[in-house]
Amino acid sequence: MATLMQQRVAANLPLGTGAAALQMVSQASFEMVAVRQRFIEAHRALVDVRTEIGLGQFYGYGDTAECPPNEGALRLATEFDAPVHLAAVA
């Protein structure tokens, strides 16, 4: 976005040049952050539902570990007490 604005100035184009595109990119970025937050909230809700209907932690796309925290810094897999295993299930 900064490059677009810099190039508009360098080309001596009117202030409104590219404004619609900048607005679309800005809005899309905002919406991506909002979508990410909704996925985090849905993950929490699905964990609760799984418990409520008695499925336990072994129903979750092959994940047999506790869910990682939604807050705090990310950690490397080597920093966990137990090995981290990913599995794909059909």
GROMACS .gro file of C-alpha atoms in nm:
model
   90
    1MET     CA    1   0.000   0.000   0.000
    2ALA     CA    2   0.282   0.236   0.083
    3THR     CA    3   0.443   0.171  -0.256
    4LEU     CA    4   0.119   0.254  -0.434
    5MET     CA    5   0.093   0.584  -0.250
    6GLN     CA    6   0.461   0.667  -0.310
    7GLN     CA    7   0.434   0.593  -0.680
    8ARG     CA    8   0.120   0.805  -0.709
    9VAL     CA    9   0.311   1.099  -0.560
   10ALA     CA   10   0.616   1.033  -0.781
   11ALA     CA   11   0.394   1.029  -1.091
   12ASN     CA   12   0.226   1.352  -0.977
   13LEU     CA   13  -0.119   1.190  -0.999
   14PRO     CA   14  -0.429   1.319  -0.820
   15LEU     CA   15  -0.482   1.223  -0.456
   16GLY     CA   16  -0.783   1.005  -0.541
   17THR     CA   17  -0.586   0.783  -0.779
   18GLY     CA   18  -0.595   0.429  -0.643
   19ALA     CA   19  -0.809   0.527  -0.344
   20ALA     CA   20  -1.075   0.265  -0.420
   21ALA     CA   21  -0.812  -0.010  -0.446
   22LEU     CA   22  -0.647   0.102  -0.121
   23GLN     CA   23  -0.983   0.098   0.052
   24MET     CA   24  -1.055  -0.256  -0.074
   25VAL     CA   25  -0.717  -0.385   0.044
   26SER     CA   26  -0.759  -0.216   0.381
   27GLN     CA   27  -1.109  -0.360   0.426
   28ALA     CA   28  -0.997  -0.708   0.320
   29SER     CA   29  -0.709  -0.697   0.571
   30PHE     CA   30  -0.949  -0.595   0.848
   31GLU     CA   31  -1.189  -0.874   0.754
   32MET     CA   32  -0.908  -1.134   0.754
   33VAL     CA   33  -0.824  -1.041   1.113
   34ALA     CA   34  -1.193  -1.066   1.208
   35VAL     CA   35  -1.223  -1.407   1.039
   36ARG     CA   36  -0.917  -1.533   1.228
   37GLN     CA   37  -1.077  -1.425   1.554
   38ARG     CA   38  -1.401  -1.606   1.463
   39PHE     CA   39  -1.205  -1.927   1.396
   40ILE     CA   40  -1.041  -1.896   1.739
   41GLU     CA   41  -1.382  -1.849   1.903
   42ALA     CA   42  -1.529  -2.140   1.705
   43HIS     CA   43  -1.242  -2.363   1.815
   44ARG     CA   44  -1.321  -2.288   2.179
   45ALA     CA   45  -1.691  -2.356   2.121
   46LEU     CA   46  -1.622  -2.685   1.941
   47VAL     CA   47  -1.403  -2.807   2.228
   48ASP     CA   48  -1.692  -2.737   2.466
   49VAL     CA   49  -1.941  -2.914   2.239
   50ARG     CA   50  -1.713  -3.216   2.209
   51THR     CA   51  -1.706  -3.243   2.588
   52GLU     CA   52  -2.081  -3.184   2.625
   53ILE     CA   53  -2.170  -3.470   2.391
   54GLY     CA   54  -1.921  -3.709   2.553
   55LEU     CA   55  -1.670  -3.755   2.274
   56GLY     CA   56  -1.365  -3.681   2.483
   57GLN     CA   57  -1.035  -3.551   2.352
   58PHE     CA   58  -0.981  -3.833   2.100
   59TYR     CA   59  -1.224  -3.686   1.848
   60GLY     CA   60  -1.044  -3.398   1.686
   61TYR     CA   61  -0.894  -3.470   1.345
   62GLY     CA   62  -0.655  -3.724   1.489
   63ASP     CA   63  -0.522  -3.495   1.759
   64THR     CA   64  -0.481  -3.681   2.086
   65ALA     CA   65  -0.331  -3.396   2.288
   66GLU     CA   66  -0.489  -3.115   2.482
   67CYS     CA   67  -0.566  -2.804   2.282
   68PRO     CA   68  -0.291  -2.543   2.290
   69PRO     CA   69  -0.370  -2.216   2.463
   70ASN     CA   70  -0.534  -1.946   2.253
   71GLU     CA   71  -0.334  -1.676   2.426
   72GLY     CA   72   0.036  -1.623   2.473
   73ALA     CA   73   0.342  -1.671   2.259
   74LEU     CA   74   0.383  -1.953   2.010
   75ARG     CA   75   0.623  -2.228   2.107
   76LEU     CA   76   0.839  -2.461   1.904
   77ALA     CA   77   0.736  -2.826   1.898
   78THR     CA   78   1.063  -2.911   2.075
   79GLU     CA   79   0.957  -2.702   2.375
   80PHE     CA   80   0.662  -2.929   2.463
   81ASP     CA   81   0.690  -3.195   2.734
   82ALA     CA   82   0.543  -3.464   2.508
   83PRO     CA   83   0.612  -3.515   2.139
   84VAL     CA   84   0.379  -3.339   1.901
   85HIS     CA   85   0.212  -3.566   1.646
   86LEU     CA   86  -0.006  -3.458   1.359
   87ALA     CA   87  -0.242  -3.704   1.196
   88ALA     CA   88  -0.486  -3.682   0.908
   89VAL     CA   89  -0.806  -3.882   0.929
   90ALA     CA   90  -1.071  -3.943   0.668
   0.00000   0.00000   0.00000
